[in-house]
PDB file of C-alpha atoms in Angstrom:
ATOM      1  CA  MET A   1     315.411 -74.584 170.999  1.00  0.00           C
ATOM      2  CA  LEU A   2     319.185 -74.044 171.194  1.00  0.00           C
ATOM      3  CA  ARG A   3     318.646 -70.562 172.577  1.00  0.00           C
ATOM      4  CA  ASN A   4     316.599 -71.834 175.514  1.00  0.00           C
ATOM      5  CA  SER A   5     318.996 -74.684 176.324  1.00  0.00           C
ATOM      6  CA  ILE A   6     322.032 -72.394 176.297  1.00  0.00           C
ATOM      7  CA  LEU A   7     320.333 -69.750 178.441  1.00  0.00           C
ATOM      8  CA  SER A   8     319.213 -72.447 180.872  1.00  0.00           C
ATOM      9  CA  LEU A   9     322.717 -73.772 181.504  1.00  0.00           C
ATOM     10  CA  ALA A  10     324.989 -70.781 181.158  1.00  0.00           C
ATOM     11  CA  LEU A  11     323.624 -67.195 181.135  1.00  0.00           C
ATOM     12  CA  LEU A  12     323.359 -64.833 184.090  1.00  0.00           C
ATOM     13  CA  LEU A  13     323.861 -67.456 186.798  1.00  0.00           C
ATOM     14  CA  PRO A  14     326.030 -67.090 189.935  1.00  0.00           C
ATOM     15  CA  ALA A  15     329.176 -69.239 190.215  1.00  0.00           C
ATOM     16  CA  THR A  16     329.323 -71.339 193.369  1.00  0.00           C
ATOM     17  CA  THR A  17     333.018 -72.275 193.398  1.00  0.00           C
ATOM     18  CA  GLY A  18     335.440 -70.390 195.612  1.00  0.00           C
ATOM     19  CA  ARG A  19     332.793 -69.065 198.056  1.00  0.00           C
ATOM     20  CA  ALA A  20     333.091 -69.344 201.835  1.00  0.00           C
ATOM     21  CA  THR A  21     330.506 -71.728 203.297  1.00  0.00           C
ATOM     22  CA  GLY A  22     328.440 -71.380 206.466  1.00  0.00           C
ATOM     23  CA  SER A  23     326.066 -73.788 208.134  1.00  0.00           C
ATOM     24  CA  PRO A  24     324.023 -76.132 205.879  1.00  0.00           C
ATOM     25  CA  THR A  25     320.899 -74.095 206.600  1.00  0.00           C
ATOM     26  CA  GLU A  26     322.588 -70.837 205.651  1.00  0.00           C
ATOM     27  CA  ASP A  27     324.063 -72.404 202.524  1.00  0.00           C
ATOM     28  CA  LEU A  28     320.656 -73.726 201.512  1.00  0.00           C
ATOM     29  CA  ARG A  29     318.976 -70.385 202.156  1.00  0.00           C
ATOM     30  CA  ASP A  30     321.664 -68.607 200.154  1.00  0.00           C
ATOM     31  CA  SER A  31     321.407 -71.126 197.294  1.00  0.00           C
ATOM     32  CA  VAL A  32     317.616 -70.784 197.148  1.00  0.00           C
ATOM     33  CA  SER A  33     317.896 -66.989 197.147  1.00  0.00           C
ATOM     34  CA  ARG A  34     320.400 -67.063 194.283  1.00  0.00           C
ATOM     35  CA  TRP A  35     318.253 -69.560 192.408  1.00  0.00           C
ATOM     36  CA  VAL A  36     315.172 -67.323 192.670  1.00  0.00           C
ATOM     37  CA  ASP A  37     317.214 -64.338 191.500  1.00  0.00           C
ATOM     38  CA  THR A  38     318.603 -66.376 188.621  1.00  0.00           C
ATOM     39  CA  MET A  39     315.173 -67.521 187.474  1.00  0.00           C
ATOM     40  CA  SER A  40     313.986 -63.912 187.581  1.00  0.00           C
ATOM     41  CA  ARG A  41     316.917 -62.852 185.383  1.00  0.00           C
ATOM     42  CA  ILE A  42     316.228 -65.668 182.936  1.00  0.00           C
ATOM     43  CA  GLN A  43     312.562 -64.657 182.725  1.00  0.00           C
ATOM     44  CA  THR A  44     313.577 -61.047 182.061  1.00  0.00           C
ATOM     45  CA  GLU A  45     315.900 -62.166 179.260  1.00  0.00           C
ATOM     46  CA  GLU A  46     313.150 -64.382 177.825  1.00  0.00           C
ATOM     47  CA  ASN A  47     310.722 -61.447 177.823  1.00  0.00           C
ATOM     48  CA  ASP A  48     313.290 -59.162 176.171  1.00  0.00           C
ATOM     49  CA  TRP A  49     314.013 -61.757 173.493  1.00  0.00           C
ATOM     50  CA  LYS A  50     310.314 -62.354 172.808  1.00  0.00           C
ATOM     51  CA  ARG A  51     309.800 -58.609 172.454  1.00  0.00           C
ATOM     52  CA  ASP A  52     312.688 -58.307 169.979  1.00  0.00           C
ATOM     53  CA  LYS A  53     311.432 -61.297 168.001  1.00  0.00           C
ATOM     54  CA  GLU A  54     307.926 -59.814 167.822  1.00  0.00           C
ATOM     55  CA  VAL A  55     309.381 -56.579 166.410  1.00  0.00           C
ATOM     56  CA  LEU A  56     311.263 -58.509 163.724  1.00  0.00           C
ATOM     57  CA  ASP A  57     308.200 -60.660 162.954  1.00  0.00           C
ATOM     58  CA  ASP A  58     305.989 -57.588 162.592  1.00  0.00           C
ATOM     59  CA  TYR A  59     308.575 -55.903 160.369  1.00  0.00           C
ATOM     60  CA  ARG A  60     308.881 -58.982 158.170  1.00  0.00           C
ATOM     61  CA  GLU A  61     305.118 -59.501 157.904  1.00  0.00           C
ATOM     62  CA  GLY A  62     304.563 -55.851 157.070  1.00  0.00           C
ATOM     63  CA  LEU A  63     307.275 -55.988 154.418  1.00  0.00           C
ATOM     64  CA  VAL A  64     305.843 -59.123 152.807  1.00  0.00           C
ATOM     65  CA  GLU A  65     302.296 -57.725 152.804  1.00  0.00           C
ATOM     66  CA  GLU A  66     303.410 -54.457 151.269  1.00  0.00           C
ATOM     67  CA  ILE A  67     305.425 -56.275 148.623  1.00  0.00           C
ATOM     68  CA  GLU A  68     302.477 -58.505 147.722  1.00  0.00           C
ATOM     69  CA  ASP A  69     300.093 -55.557 147.524  1.00  0.00           C
ATOM     70  CA  LEU A  70     302.406 -53.485 145.365  1.00  0.00           C
ATOM     71  CA  GLU A  71     303.246 -56.403 143.083  1.00  0.00           C
ATOM     72  CA  ASP A  72     299.531 -57.146 142.639  1.00  0.00           C
ATOM     73  CA  ARG A  73     298.918 -53.567 141.614  1.00  0.00           C
ATOM     74  CA  ILE A  74     301.719 -53.495 139.096  1.00  0.00           C
ATOM     75  CA  ALA A  75     300.657 -56.906 137.737  1.00  0.00           C
ATOM     76  CA  GLU A  76     297.132 -55.593 137.228  1.00  0.00           C
ATOM     77  CA  ALA A  77     298.492 -52.533 135.469  1.00  0.00           C
ATOM     78  CA  GLU A  78     300.668 -54.731 133.248  1.00  0.00           C
ATOM     79  CA  THR A  79     297.673 -56.889 132.322  1.00  0.00           C
ATOM     80  CA  ARG A  80     295.529 -53.899 131.508  1.00  0.00           C
ATOM     81  CA  LYS A  81     298.358 -52.355 129.529  1.00  0.00           C
ATOM     82  CA  GLN A  82     298.883 -55.482 127.416  1.00  0.00           C
ATOM     83  CA  GLY A  83     295.174 -55.864 126.680  1.00  0.00           C
ATOM     84  CA  ALA A  84     294.482 -52.252 125.925  1.00  0.00           C
ATOM     85  CA  ASP A  85     293.767 -51.003 122.468  1.00  0.00           C
ATOM     86  CA  LYS A  86     296.858 -49.095 121.376  1.00  0.00           C
ATOM     87  CA  GLU A  87     294.667 -46.973 119.108  1.00  0.00           C
ATOM     88  CA  THR A  88     292.265 -45.732 121.773  1.00  0.00           C
ATOM     89  CA  THR A  89     292.305 -43.314 124.619  1.00  0.00           C
ATOM     90  CA  ASP A  90     292.150 -46.285 127.010  1.00  0.00           C
ATOM     91  CA  ARG A  91     295.712 -47.148 126.040  1.00  0.00           C
ATOM     92  CA  THR A  92     296.926 -43.852 127.431  1.00  0.00           C
ATOM     93  CA  THR A  93     294.825 -44.265 130.571  1.00  0.00           C
ATOM     94  CA  ASP A  94     296.150 -47.754 131.265  1.00  0.00           C
ATOM     95  CA  ARG A  95     299.699 -46.655 130.628  1.00  0.00           C
ATOM     96  CA  ASP A  96     299.253 -43.849 133.113  1.00  0.00           C
ATOM     97  CA  ARG A  97     297.914 -46.317 135.661  1.00  0.00           C
ATOM     98  CA  TYR A  98     300.856 -48.626 135.081  1.00  0.00           C
ATOM     99  CA  LEU A  99     303.322 -45.802 135.536  1.00  0.00           C
ATOM    100  CA  ALA A 100     301.514 -44.667 138.672  1.00  0.00           C
ATOM    101  CA  ALA A 101     301.630 -48.198 140.109  1.00  0.00           C
ATOM    102  CA  ARG A 102     305.302 -48.500 139.275  1.00  0.00           C
ATOM    103  CA  LYS A 103     306.003 -45.173 140.925  1.00  0.00           C
ATOM    104  CA  GLU A 104     304.084 -46.258 144.022  1.00  0.00           C
ATOM    105  CA  LEU A 105     306.070 -49.495 144.165  1.00  0.00           C
ATOM    106  CA  ALA A 106     309.326 -47.580 143.798  1.00  0.00           C
ATOM    107  CA  GLU A 107     308.370 -45.226 146.627  1.00  0.00           C
ATOM    108  CA  GLY A 108     307.579 -48.202 148.853  1.00  0.00           C
ATOM    109  CA  VAL A 109     310.896 -49.870 148.081  1.00  0.00           C
ATOM    110  CA  ILE A 110     312.825 -46.659 148.733  1.00  0.00           C
ATOM    111  CA  ARG A 111     311.073 -46.179 152.074  1.00  0.00           C
ATOM    112  CA  LEU A 112     311.829 -49.756 153.169  1.00  0.00           C
ATOM    113  CA  GLU A 113     315.448 -49.439 152.060  1.00  0.00           C
ATOM    114  CA  ARG A 114     315.907 -46.340 154.183  1.00  0.00           C
ATOM    115  CA  GLN A 115     314.365 -48.070 157.193  1.00  0.00           C
ATOM    116  CA  MET A 116     316.625 -51.094 156.788  1.00  0.00           C
ATOM    117  CA  HIS A 117     319.685 -48.901 156.246  1.00  0.00           C
ATOM    118  CA  GLY A 118     318.910 -47.105 159.499  1.00  0.00           C
ATOM    119  CA  SER A 119     318.796 -50.468 161.298  1.00  0.00           C
ATOM    120  CA  LEU A 120     322.212 -51.665 160.086  1.00  0.00           C
ATOM    121  CA  PRO A 121     324.066 -50.395 163.212  1.00  0.00           C
ATOM    122  CA  LEU A 122     322.119 -53.023 165.184  1.00  0.00           C
ATOM    123  CA  PHE A 123     323.707 -55.806 163.118  1.00  0.00           C
ATOM    124  CA  PRO A 124     326.606 -57.243 165.180  1.00  0.00           C
ATOM    125  CA  PRO A 125     329.994 -57.901 163.514  1.00  0.00           C
ATOM    126  CA  ALA A 126     329.347 -61.651 163.527  1.00  0.00           C
ATOM    127  CA  LEU A 127     326.174 -61.165 161.465  1.00  0.00           C
ATOM    128  CA  ARG A 128     327.595 -58.515 159.131  1.00  0.00           C
ATOM    129  CA  SER A 129     330.581 -60.748 158.305  1.00  0.00           C
ATOM    130  CA  GLU A 130     328.439 -63.604 156.997  1.00  0.00           C
ATOM    131  CA  PRO A 131     328.923 -63.695 153.184  1.00  0.00           C
ATOM    132  CA  LYS A 132     325.208 -63.622 152.385  1.00  0.00           C
ATOM    133  CA  VAL A 133     324.591 -60.686 154.708  1.00  0.00           C
ATOM    134  CA  ALA A 134     327.735 -58.804 153.661  1.00  0.00           C
ATOM    135  CA  GLU A 135     326.673 -59.035 150.015  1.00  0.00           C
ATOM    136  CA  ALA A 136     323.136 -57.879 150.819  1.00  0.00           C
ATOM    137  CA  ILE A 137     324.440 -54.921 152.848  1.00  0.00           C
ATOM    138  CA  GLU A 138     326.742 -53.920 149.991  1.00  0.00           C
ATOM    139  CA  LYS A 139     323.784 -53.944 147.596  1.00  0.00           C
ATOM    140  CA  LEU A 140     321.665 -51.949 150.036  1.00  0.00           C
ATOM    141  CA  GLU A 141     324.415 -49.350 150.449  1.00  0.00           C
ATOM    142  CA  ALA A 142     324.431 -48.892 146.671  1.00  0.00           C
ATOM    143  CA  ASP A 143     320.633 -48.872 146.346  1.00  0.00           C
ATOM    144  CA  VAL A 144     320.064 -46.095 148.891  1.00  0.00           C
ATOM    145  CA  LYS A 145     322.374 -43.865 146.828  1.00  0.00           C
ATOM    146  CA  LEU A 146     320.372 -44.241 143.604  1.00  0.00           C
ATOM    147  CA  ALA A 147     319.120 -40.977 142.140  1.00  0.00           C
ATOM    148  CA  GLY A 148     316.784 -39.826 139.386  1.00  0.00           C
ATOM    149  CA  GLU A 149     315.272 -42.502 137.160  1.00  0.00           C
ATOM    150  CA  ASP A 150     317.605 -45.121 138.633  1.00  0.00           C
ATOM    151  CA  LYS A 151     315.467 -45.106 141.788  1.00  0.00           C
ATOM    152  CA  GLU A 152     312.750 -46.989 139.886  1.00  0.00           C
ATOM    153  CA  LYS A 153     315.011 -49.675 138.391  1.00  0.00           C
ATOM    154  CA  ASP A 154     315.462 -53.317 139.486  1.00  0.00           C
ATOM    155  CA  LEU A 155     312.652 -53.084 142.036  1.00  0.00           C
ATOM    156  CA  SER A 156     312.139 -56.850 142.296  1.00  0.00           C
ATOM    157  CA  LYS A 157     315.817 -57.503 143.019  1.00  0.00           C
ATOM    158  CA  ARG A 158     315.889 -54.750 145.613  1.00  0.00           C
ATOM    159  CA  LEU A 159     312.819 -56.163 147.353  1.00  0.00           C
ATOM    160  CA  LEU A 160     314.411 -59.613 147.494  1.00  0.00           C
ATOM    161  CA  ASN A 161     317.533 -58.056 148.977  1.00  0.00           C
ATOM    162  CA  LEU A 162     315.469 -56.475 151.763  1.00  0.00           C
ATOM    163  CA  ILE A 163     313.792 -59.803 152.481  1.00  0.00           C
ATOM    164  CA  THR A 164     317.203 -61.487 152.688  1.00  0.00           C
ATOM    165  CA  LEU A 165     318.457 -59.011 155.285  1.00  0.00           C
ATOM    166  CA  THR A 166     315.284 -59.285 157.358  1.00  0.00           C
ATOM    167  CA  SER A 167     315.351 -63.085 157.287  1.00  0.00           C
ATOM    168  CA  GLU A 168     319.041 -63.343 158.237  1.00  0.00           C
ATOM    169  CA  ALA A 169     318.610 -60.871 161.092  1.00  0.00           C
ATOM    170  CA  GLU A 170     315.680 -62.856 162.458  1.00  0.00           C
ATOM    171  CA  LYS A 171     317.625 -66.142 162.297  1.00  0.00           C
ATOM    172  CA  PHE A 172     320.587 -64.588 164.105  1.00  0.00           C
ATOM    173  CA  GLN A 173     318.290 -63.181 166.789  1.00  0.00           C
ATOM    174  CA  GLN A 174     316.863 -66.597 167.619  1.00  0.00           C
ATOM    175  CA  THR A 175     319.987 -68.314 168.967  1.00  0.00           C
ATOM    176  CA  VAL A 176     323.420 -68.036 170.587  1.00  0.00           C
ATOM    177  CA  HIS A 177     326.578 -67.748 168.472  1.00  0.00           C
ATOM    178  CA  ILE A 178     330.250 -68.199 169.378  1.00  0.00           C
ATOM    179  CA  ARG A 179     332.679 -66.584 166.929  1.00  0.00           C
ATOM    180  CA  PRO A 180     336.431 -65.849 166.796  1.00  0.00           C
ATOM    181  CA  GLU A 181     337.102 -62.132 166.326  1.00  0.00           C
ATOM    182  CA  LEU A 182     339.905 -59.586 166.585  1.00  0.00           C
ATOM    183  CA  HIS A 183     339.504 -56.773 169.128  1.00  0.00           C
ATOM    184  CA  LYS A 184     341.822 -54.011 170.312  1.00  0.00           C
ATOM    185  CA  ASP A 185     342.454 -53.034 173.913  1.00  0.00           C
ATOM    186  CA  LYS A 186     342.683 -49.438 175.123  1.00  0.00           C
ATOM    187  CA  SER A 187     346.328 -49.206 174.069  1.00  0.00           C
ATOM    188  CA  GLY A 188     345.547 -50.306 170.519  1.00  0.00           C
ATOM    189  CA  ARG A 189     346.953 -53.827 170.779  1.00  0.00           C
ATOM    190  CA  GLU A 190     344.966 -56.408 168.843  1.00  0.00           C
ATOM    191  CA  PHE A 191     343.930 -59.742 170.367  1.00  0.00           C
ATOM    192  CA  ASN A 192     342.275 -62.919 169.171  1.00  0.00           C
ATOM    193  CA  MET A 193     339.026 -63.197 171.111  1.00  0.00           C
ATOM    194  CA  GLN A 194     336.246 -65.724 171.507  1.00  0.00           C
ATOM    195  CA  VAL A 195     332.945 -63.835 171.389  1.00  0.00           C
ATOM    196  CA  ILE A 196     329.563 -65.216 172.416  1.00  0.00           C
ATOM    197  CA  TYR A 197     326.537 -63.361 171.022  1.00  0.00           C
ATOM    198  CA  PHE A 198     323.076 -63.602 172.531  1.00  0.00           C
ATOM    199  CA  GLY A 199     321.167 -62.723 169.388  1.00  0.00           C
ATOM    200  CA  MET A 200     321.419 -59.032 168.577  1.00  0.00           C
ATOM    201  CA  ALA A 201     321.134 -57.949 172.214  1.00  0.00           C
ATOM    202  CA  MET A 202     324.427 -58.619 174.030  1.00  0.00           C
ATOM    203  CA  ALA A 203     327.896 -60.136 173.596  1.00  0.00           C
ATOM    204  CA  TYR A 204     330.771 -61.219 175.828  1.00  0.00           C
ATOM    205  CA  ALA A 205     334.384 -61.733 174.705  1.00  0.00           C
ATOM    206  CA  VAL A 206     337.592 -63.104 176.238  1.00  0.00           C
ATOM    207  CA  ASN A 207     341.082 -63.850 174.933  1.00  0.00           C
ATOM    208  CA  GLU A 208     342.803 -67.216 175.217  1.00  0.00           C
ATOM    209  CA  ASP A 209     344.760 -66.601 178.422  1.00  0.00           C
ATOM    210  CA  GLY A 210     341.942 -64.725 180.147  1.00  0.00           C
ATOM    211  CA  SER A 211     343.888 -61.479 180.483  1.00  0.00           C
ATOM    212  CA  LEU A 212     341.404 -59.417 178.453  1.00  0.00           C
ATOM    213  CA  ALA A 213     337.615 -59.410 178.339  1.00  0.00           C
ATOM    214  CA  PHE A 214     334.882 -57.275 176.787  1.00  0.00           C
ATOM    215  CA  THR A 215     331.155 -56.790 176.929  1.00  0.00           C
ATOM    216  CA  GLY A 216     329.437 -55.699 173.724  1.00  0.00           C
ATOM    217  CA  ARG A 217     326.067 -54.166 172.921  1.00  0.00           C
ATOM    218  CA  PRO A 218     324.468 -52.332 169.975  1.00  0.00           C
ATOM    219  CA  GLY A 219     324.506 -48.551 169.800  1.00  0.00           C
ATOM    220  CA  SER A 220     323.328 -45.868 167.390  1.00  0.00           C
ATOM    221  CA  GLU A 221     326.700 -45.922 165.601  1.00  0.00           C
ATOM    222  CA  GLY A 222     327.174 -49.698 165.701  1.00  0.00           C
ATOM    223  CA  TRP A 223     328.264 -52.244 168.263  1.00  0.00           C
ATOM    224  CA  LEU A 224     330.388 -50.997 171.164  1.00  0.00           C
ATOM    225  CA  PHE A 225     332.791 -53.270 173.059  1.00  0.00           C
ATOM    226  CA  GLU A 226     333.955 -52.177 176.509  1.00  0.00           C
ATOM    227  CA  GLU A 227     336.932 -53.658 178.353  1.00  0.00           C
ATOM    228  CA  LYS A 228     335.913 -55.678 181.412  1.00  0.00           C
ATOM    229  CA  PRO A 229     339.000 -57.676 182.511  1.00  0.00           C
ATOM    230  CA  GLU A 230     337.359 -58.537 185.824  1.00  0.00           C
ATOM    231  CA  LEU A 231     334.784 -60.640 183.933  1.00  0.00           C
ATOM    232  CA  ALA A 232     337.324 -62.780 182.065  1.00  0.00           C
ATOM    233  CA  THR A 233     336.944 -65.896 184.221  1.00  0.00           C
ATOM    234  CA  GLU A 234     333.147 -65.844 184.145  1.00  0.00           C
ATOM    235  CA  ILE A 235     333.085 -65.282 180.377  1.00  0.00           C
ATOM    236  CA  ARG A 236     335.507 -68.165 179.806  1.00  0.00           C
ATOM    237  CA  ASN A 237     333.267 -70.407 181.906  1.00  0.00           C
ATOM    238  CA  LEU A 238     330.228 -69.259 179.948  1.00  0.00           C
ATOM    239  CA  ILE A 239     331.800 -69.914 176.540  1.00  0.00           C
ATOM    240  CA  SER A 240     333.190 -73.262 177.665  1.00  0.00           C
ATOM    241  CA  ALA A 241     329.773 -74.420 178.850  1.00  0.00           C
ATOM    242  CA  ALA A 242     327.946 -72.999 175.822  1.00  0.00           C
ATOM    243  CA  SER A 243     330.311 -74.757 173.396  1.00  0.00           C
ATOM    244  CA  GLY A 244     330.048 -78.059 175.255  1.00  0.00           C
ATOM    245  CA  ASP A 245     333.699 -78.110 176.321  1.00  0.00           C
ATOM    246  CA  SER A 246     332.752 -78.286 179.999  1.00  0.00           C
ATOM    247  CA  ASP A 247     329.836 -79.170 182.227  1.00  0.00           C
ATOM    248  CA  ALA A 248     327.086 -76.659 182.875  1.00  0.00           C
ATOM    249  CA  VAL A 249     327.962 -74.080 185.528  1.00  0.00           C
ATOM    250  CA  PHE A 250     326.325 -71.040 187.089  1.00  0.00           C
ATOM    251  CA  VAL A 251     327.906 -67.770 186.000  1.00  0.00           C
ATOM    252  CA  GLN A 252     327.042 -64.196 186.877  1.00  0.00           C
ATOM    253  CA  LEU A 253     327.479 -61.548 184.194  1.00  0.00           C
ATOM    254  CA  PRO A 254     326.063 -58.039 183.737  1.00  0.00           C
ATOM    255  CA  TYR A 255     323.372 -57.477 181.170  1.00  0.00           C
ATOM    256  CA  ALA A 256     322.804 -53.990 179.790  1.00  0.00           C
ATOM    257  CA  LYS A 257     319.463 -53.434 178.122  1.00  0.00           C
ATOM    258  CA  PRO A 258     319.690 -51.604 174.761  1.00  0.00           C
TER     259      PRO A 258
END
């Protein structure tokens, strides 16, 4: 997978250029020590990614199962309603069952919409800016504000919208993305930045001349980018290697767990 190949050649690895050298034995010992540390960091990142993917998989599977169950119930109610004798008491009973199933489906949709809306701060800018995702978020923002009888309208469309957001988030989580973005420094000046996202867990950004750099991570209010000018060179090396503009190199960058 692209994610594994990029992590293998670029993430969390110590640069070797510019270091003072000792005897061959000392250099070898130092290289082996850094290699062991690097492999440990890669394994940690792999474990974190697998955990995040399992959460998304469980959420998606639960959503699909709940949708199928609720749709089966409402389909059964529809069938009973259509076949019922309009002149008998059974007609009223079936209608009540249909309305109850529809209400149950609506409650399930509303609950899932609230859960997804609460997860939106975890969506990085690069994911939120994708047209398909931006449109789905706009619909979700409108759906969570529905009141009264409107809460039970367009349930199928709203379910599909939730599936779209879940699917796009999972796809983004599975790989590395490099995107151009605008970011402001502490003084409010805006810069064109190259940003590399490692799924929905971490991001690194640097401007063209390497005078400004950021690290980014998700927070409860959205993604937060912190100035880290001392990391500019390493981030440029990382992005260059990840995009294929240069050979693979070892780089060392901080990783903050969410």
